[in-house]
Coordinates of C-alpha atoms in Angstrom, one line a residue:
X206 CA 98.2 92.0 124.8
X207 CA 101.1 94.0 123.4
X208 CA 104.1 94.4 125.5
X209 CA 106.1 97.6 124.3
X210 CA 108.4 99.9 125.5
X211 CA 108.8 103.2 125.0
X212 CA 112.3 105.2 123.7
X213 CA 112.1 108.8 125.4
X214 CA 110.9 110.1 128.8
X215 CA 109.3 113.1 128.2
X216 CA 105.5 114.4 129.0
X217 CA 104.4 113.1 125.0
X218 CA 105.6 109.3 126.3
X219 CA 103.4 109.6 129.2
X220 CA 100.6 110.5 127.1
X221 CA 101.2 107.3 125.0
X222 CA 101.5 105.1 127.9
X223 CA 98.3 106.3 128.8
X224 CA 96.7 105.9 125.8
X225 CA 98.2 102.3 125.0
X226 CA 96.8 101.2 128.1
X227 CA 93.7 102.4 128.0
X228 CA 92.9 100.9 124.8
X229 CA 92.9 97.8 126.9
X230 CA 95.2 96.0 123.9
X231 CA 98.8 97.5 125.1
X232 CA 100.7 96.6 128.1
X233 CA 104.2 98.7 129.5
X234 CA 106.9 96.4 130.1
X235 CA 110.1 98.6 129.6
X236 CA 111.9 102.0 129.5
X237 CA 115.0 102.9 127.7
X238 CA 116.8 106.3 128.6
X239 CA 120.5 106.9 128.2
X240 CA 120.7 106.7 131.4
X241 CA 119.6 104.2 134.5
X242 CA 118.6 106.8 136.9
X243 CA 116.4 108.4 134.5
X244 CA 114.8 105.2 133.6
X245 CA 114.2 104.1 136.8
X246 CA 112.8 107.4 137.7
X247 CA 110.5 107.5 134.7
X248 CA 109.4 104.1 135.4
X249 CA 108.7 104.3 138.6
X250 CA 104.9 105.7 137.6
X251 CA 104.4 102.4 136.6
X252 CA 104.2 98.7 137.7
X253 CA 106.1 96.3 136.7
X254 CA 108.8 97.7 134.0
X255 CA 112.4 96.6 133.3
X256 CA 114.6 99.5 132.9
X257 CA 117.2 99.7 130.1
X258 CA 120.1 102.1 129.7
X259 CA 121.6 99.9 126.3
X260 CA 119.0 100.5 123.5
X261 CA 120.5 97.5 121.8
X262 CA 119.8 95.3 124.7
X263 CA 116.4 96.6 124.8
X264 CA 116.1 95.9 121.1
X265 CA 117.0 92.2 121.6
X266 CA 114.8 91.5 124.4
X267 CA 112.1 89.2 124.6
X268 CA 110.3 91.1 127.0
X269 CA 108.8 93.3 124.3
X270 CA 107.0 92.6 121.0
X271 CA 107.2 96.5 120.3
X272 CA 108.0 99.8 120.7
X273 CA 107.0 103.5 120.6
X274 CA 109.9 106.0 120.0
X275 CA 109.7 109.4 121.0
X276 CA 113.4 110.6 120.8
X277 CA 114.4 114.0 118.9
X278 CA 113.7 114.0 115.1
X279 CA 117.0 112.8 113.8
X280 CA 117.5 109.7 116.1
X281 CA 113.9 108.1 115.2
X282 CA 115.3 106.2 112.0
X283 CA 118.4 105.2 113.2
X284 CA 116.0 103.5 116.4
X285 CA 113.3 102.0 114.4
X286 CA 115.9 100.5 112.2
X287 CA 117.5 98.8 115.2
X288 CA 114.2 97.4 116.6
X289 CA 112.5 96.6 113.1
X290 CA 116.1 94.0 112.3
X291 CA 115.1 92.5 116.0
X292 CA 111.9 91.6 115.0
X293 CA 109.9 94.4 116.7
X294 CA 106.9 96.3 115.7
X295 CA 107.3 99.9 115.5
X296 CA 105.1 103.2 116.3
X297 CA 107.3 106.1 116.2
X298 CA 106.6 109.5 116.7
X299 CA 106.0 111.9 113.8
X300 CA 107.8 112.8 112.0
X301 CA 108.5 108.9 111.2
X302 CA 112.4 109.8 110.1
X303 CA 114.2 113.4 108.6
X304 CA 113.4 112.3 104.7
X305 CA 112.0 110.3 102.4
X306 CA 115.2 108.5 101.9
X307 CA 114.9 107.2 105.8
X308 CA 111.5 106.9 105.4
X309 CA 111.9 104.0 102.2
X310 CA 114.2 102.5 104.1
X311 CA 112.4 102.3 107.2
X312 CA 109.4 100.6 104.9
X313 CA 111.9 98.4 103.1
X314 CA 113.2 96.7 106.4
X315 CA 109.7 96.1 107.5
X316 CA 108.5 94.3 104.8
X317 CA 111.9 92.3 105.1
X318 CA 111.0 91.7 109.0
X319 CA 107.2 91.3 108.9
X320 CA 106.8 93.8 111.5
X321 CA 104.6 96.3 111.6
X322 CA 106.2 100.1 111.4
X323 CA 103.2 102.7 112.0
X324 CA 103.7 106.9 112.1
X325 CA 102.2 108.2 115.5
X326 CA 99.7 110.9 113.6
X327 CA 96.7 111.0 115.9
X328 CA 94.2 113.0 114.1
X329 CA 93.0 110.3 111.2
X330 CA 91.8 108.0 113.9
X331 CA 89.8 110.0 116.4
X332 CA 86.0 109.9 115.8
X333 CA 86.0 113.5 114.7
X334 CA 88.1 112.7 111.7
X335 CA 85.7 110.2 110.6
X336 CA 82.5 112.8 111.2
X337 CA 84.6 115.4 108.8
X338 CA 85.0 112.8 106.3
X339 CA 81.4 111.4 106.0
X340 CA 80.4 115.3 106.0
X341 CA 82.6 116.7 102.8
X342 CA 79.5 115.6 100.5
X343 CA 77.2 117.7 102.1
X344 CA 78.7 120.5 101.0
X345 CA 78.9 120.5 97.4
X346 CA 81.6 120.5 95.0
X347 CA 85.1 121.3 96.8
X348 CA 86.7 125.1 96.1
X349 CA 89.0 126.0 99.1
X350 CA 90.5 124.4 102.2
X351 CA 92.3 126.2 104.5
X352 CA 94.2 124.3 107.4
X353 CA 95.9 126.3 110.4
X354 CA 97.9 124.8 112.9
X355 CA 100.3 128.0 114.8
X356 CA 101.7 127.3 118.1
X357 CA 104.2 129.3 120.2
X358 CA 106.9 127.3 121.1
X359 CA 107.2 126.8 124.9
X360 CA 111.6 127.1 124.0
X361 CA 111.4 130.3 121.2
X362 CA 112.6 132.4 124.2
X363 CA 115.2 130.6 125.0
X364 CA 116.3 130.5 121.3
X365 CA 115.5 134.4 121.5
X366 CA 118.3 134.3 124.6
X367 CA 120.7 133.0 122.8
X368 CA 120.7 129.4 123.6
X369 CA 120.7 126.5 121.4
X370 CA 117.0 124.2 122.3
X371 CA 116.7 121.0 120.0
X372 CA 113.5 122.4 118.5
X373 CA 115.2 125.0 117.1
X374 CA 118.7 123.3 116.1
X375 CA 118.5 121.4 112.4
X376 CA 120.9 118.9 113.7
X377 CA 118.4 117.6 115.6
X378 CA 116.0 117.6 112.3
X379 CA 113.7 119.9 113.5
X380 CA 111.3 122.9 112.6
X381 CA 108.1 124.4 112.1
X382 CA 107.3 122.1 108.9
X383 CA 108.8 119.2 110.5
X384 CA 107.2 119.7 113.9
X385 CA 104.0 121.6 113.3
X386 CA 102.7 121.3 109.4
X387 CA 103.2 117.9 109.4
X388 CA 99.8 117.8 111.1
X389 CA 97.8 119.6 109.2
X390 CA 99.6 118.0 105.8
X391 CA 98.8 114.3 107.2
X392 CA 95.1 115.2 107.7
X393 CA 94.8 116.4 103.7
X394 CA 96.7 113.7 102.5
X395 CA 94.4 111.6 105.0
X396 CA 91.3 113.2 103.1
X397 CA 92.3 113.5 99.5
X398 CA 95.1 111.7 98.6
X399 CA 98.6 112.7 97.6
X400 CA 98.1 116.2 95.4
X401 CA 99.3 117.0 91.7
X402 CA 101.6 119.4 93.1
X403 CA 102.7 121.6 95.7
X404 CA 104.6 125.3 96.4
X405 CA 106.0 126.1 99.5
X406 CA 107.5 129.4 101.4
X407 CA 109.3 129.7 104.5
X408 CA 111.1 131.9 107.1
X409 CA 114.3 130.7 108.2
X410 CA 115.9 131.5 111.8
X411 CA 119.7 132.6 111.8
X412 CA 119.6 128.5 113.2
X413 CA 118.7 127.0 109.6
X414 CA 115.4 125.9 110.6
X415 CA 112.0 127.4 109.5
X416 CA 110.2 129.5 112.1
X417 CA 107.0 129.3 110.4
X418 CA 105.6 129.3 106.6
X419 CA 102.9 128.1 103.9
X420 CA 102.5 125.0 101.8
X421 CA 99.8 124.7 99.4
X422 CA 98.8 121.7 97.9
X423 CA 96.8 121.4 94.7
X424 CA 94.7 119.3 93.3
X425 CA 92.3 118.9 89.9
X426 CA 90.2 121.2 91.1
X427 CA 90.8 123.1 94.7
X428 CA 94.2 123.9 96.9
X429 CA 94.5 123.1 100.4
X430 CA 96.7 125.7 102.0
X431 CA 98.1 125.1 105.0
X432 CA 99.6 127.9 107.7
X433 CA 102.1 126.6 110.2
X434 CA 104.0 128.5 113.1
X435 CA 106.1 127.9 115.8
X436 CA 106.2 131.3 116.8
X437 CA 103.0 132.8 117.1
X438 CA 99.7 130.9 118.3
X439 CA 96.8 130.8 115.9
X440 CA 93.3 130.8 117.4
X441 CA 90.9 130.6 114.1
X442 CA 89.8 126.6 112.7
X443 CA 90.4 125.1 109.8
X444 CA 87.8 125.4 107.3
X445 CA 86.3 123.0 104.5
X446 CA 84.8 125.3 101.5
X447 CA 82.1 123.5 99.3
X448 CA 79.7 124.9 96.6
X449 CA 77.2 124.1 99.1
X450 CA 78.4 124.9 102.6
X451 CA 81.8 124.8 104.5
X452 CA 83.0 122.5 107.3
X453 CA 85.1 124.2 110.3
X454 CA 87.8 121.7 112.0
X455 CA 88.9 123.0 115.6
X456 CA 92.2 121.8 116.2
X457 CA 93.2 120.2 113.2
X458 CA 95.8 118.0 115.0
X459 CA 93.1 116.0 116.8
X460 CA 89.5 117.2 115.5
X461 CA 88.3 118.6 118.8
X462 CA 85.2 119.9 117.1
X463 CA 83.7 120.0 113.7
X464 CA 80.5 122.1 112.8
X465 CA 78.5 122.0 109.1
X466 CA 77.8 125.8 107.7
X467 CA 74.9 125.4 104.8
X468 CA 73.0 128.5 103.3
X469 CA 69.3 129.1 105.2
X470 CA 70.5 126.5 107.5
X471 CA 71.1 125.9 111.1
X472 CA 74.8 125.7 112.2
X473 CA 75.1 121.6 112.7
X474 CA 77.3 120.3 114.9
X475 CA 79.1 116.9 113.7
X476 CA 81.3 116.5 117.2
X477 CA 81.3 112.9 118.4
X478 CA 82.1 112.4 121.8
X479 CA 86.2 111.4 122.1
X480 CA 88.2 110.6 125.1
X481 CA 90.5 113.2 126.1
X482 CA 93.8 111.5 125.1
X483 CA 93.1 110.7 121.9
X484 CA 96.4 108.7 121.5
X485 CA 94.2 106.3 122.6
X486 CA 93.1 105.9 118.9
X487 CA 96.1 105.2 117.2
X488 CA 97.2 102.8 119.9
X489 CA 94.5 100.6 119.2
X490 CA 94.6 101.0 115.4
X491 CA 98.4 100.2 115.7
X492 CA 97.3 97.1 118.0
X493 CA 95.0 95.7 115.2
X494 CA 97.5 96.3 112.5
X495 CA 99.8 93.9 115.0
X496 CA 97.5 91.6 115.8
X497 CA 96.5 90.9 112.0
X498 CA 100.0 90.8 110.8
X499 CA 99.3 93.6 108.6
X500 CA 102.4 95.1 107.3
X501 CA 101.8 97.5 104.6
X502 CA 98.8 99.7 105.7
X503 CA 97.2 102.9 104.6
X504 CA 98.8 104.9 107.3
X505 CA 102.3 103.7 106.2
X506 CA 101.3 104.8 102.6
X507 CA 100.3 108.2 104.0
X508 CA 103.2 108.9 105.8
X509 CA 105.5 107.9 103.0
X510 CA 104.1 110.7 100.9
X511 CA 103.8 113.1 103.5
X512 CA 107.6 112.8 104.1
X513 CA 108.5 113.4 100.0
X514 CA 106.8 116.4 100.7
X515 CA 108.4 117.7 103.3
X516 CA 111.4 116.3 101.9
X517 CA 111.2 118.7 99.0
X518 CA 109.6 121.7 100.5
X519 CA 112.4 122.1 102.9
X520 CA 114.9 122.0 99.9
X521 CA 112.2 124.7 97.9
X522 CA 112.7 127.2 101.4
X523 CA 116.1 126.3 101.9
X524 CA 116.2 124.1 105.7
X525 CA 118.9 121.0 105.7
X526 CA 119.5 118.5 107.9
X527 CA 122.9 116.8 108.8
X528 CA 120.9 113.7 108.1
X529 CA 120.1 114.6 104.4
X530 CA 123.9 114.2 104.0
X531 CA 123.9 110.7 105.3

């Protein structure tokens, strides 16, 4: 059993919590939050927890073996760091640092501490995932994908009001690419691999930060475009074009459903059943990675390219973070 604890109070750290335990391998033994009142009032959901208002206290503790960090953007490699020189495994919430540069780093120190570091990206490790890859044969030769992930921002009106919300401020390395493409991007790299090459557009907000925009990736012989908002909600699936049929993904960032299209045939649906939280999944894939000492994985690998290109799509459209300069 895993004790961790998490870095953030929010609604996504409750999900977590929820999903480490019920993969049965993770146990909750502290909270950090800057302050002790909110700790202690985050906590008090669970049983047994030591609260912590000092991250580096928390970081030297021995009543932890990890940690999951769900802090804004540009605090999550400047954390991991800090645990990973302690000696504790990390899962850190996408994205796994602001750049590439953080992201080397990150996988440097890891190998130096034998811990395990591990990007939170949910989708490659839910059942669905799996059903889409064993599918792609049965539709041919590969021509087109086209992954969509748009979802109105629950803070774009308060950005629209004038205020300043984290989501929408680059110092807190943020943005629709950052925030909401990353998903989609993960899941192709996931499936095929880092590409030959890329070309990216983007809307920027008065902010510096990209509302929403396109990256297409190509390989030897297909693109995969990807769409990605945070301003406007997109309601159509992802879709998988063959020679020989086409795959549709609903809910690219956790494969809620995925249906086969062949000519003359039947729609076939591929669906596996999935618990609802599927953070469940990574928790017990980061568990086994833990357990088996295994420091360099293929997630690791995955997120490392996925970073270099967001790295260098924000500099094609033009969005900078006060952590590229550090």
């Amino acid at each position: 059993m895993i004790k961790f604890a998490v870095v953030g109070t929010n609604w996504i750290t409750d999900a977590f919590i929820e999903g480490a335990i019920a993969s049965g391998k993770m146990q909750l033994t502290a909270v950090y939050s800057r302050t002790m009142e909110k700790a202690e009032e985050f906590a008090s959901k669970y049983q047994d927890v030591t609260c912590f208002d000092d991250i580096k206290v928390l970081a030297s503790s021995d009543c932890i073996d990890a940690v999951y960090i769900a802090s804004p953007n540009s605090l999550h490699a400047e954390q991991a760091a800090l645990f990973i020189k302690e000696g504790k495994h990390v899962i850190g919430e996408k994205p796994l640092a602001s750049n590439i540069t953080q992201v080397e780093h990150l996988v440097e120190l890891a190998k130096q501490h034998q811990v395990v570091l591990f990007e939170a990206m949910k989708a490659p490790y839910t059942p669905n995932f799996s059903a889409l890859q064993k599918a792609l044969p049965k539709i041919g030769k590969l021509r087109k994908v086209h992954l969509t992930y748009c979802q109105y921002s629950s803070r774009y009106q308060k950005y629209l009001n004038g205020e300043n919300p984290n989501t929408f401020n680059p110092a807190f390395s943020n943005g629709s690419l950052m925030d909401i493409g990353i998903y989609p991007l993960s899941a192709a790299v996931a499936l095929f691999g880092e590409p030959n090459s890329f070309t990216a557009q983007g809307t920027l907000l008065d902010s510096g930060v990209d509302a929403h925009g396109t990256l297409v990736l190509h390989y030897q012989d297909f693109d995969v475009t990807i769409a990605h908002s945070k301003v406007s909600d997109g309601v159509i699936p992802s879709e998988f074009q063959g020679e020989q049929g086409t795959i549709t993904v609903k809910g690219i960032s956790e494969c809620l459903a995925v249906d086969l299209y062949r000519k003359d045939e039947p729609v076939l649906a591929l669906s596996r059943d999935q618990v609802p939280n599927t953070m469940q999944y990574e928790a017990a894939v980061f568990a086994e990675l833990v357990a088996n000492k295994t420091i360099m994985h293929d997630g690791l690998n995955r997120s490392r390219i996925v970073s270099n290109i967001i790295t260098h799509a924000r500099g094609v459209i033009g969005v900078r973070f006060p952590a590229d300069d550090m």
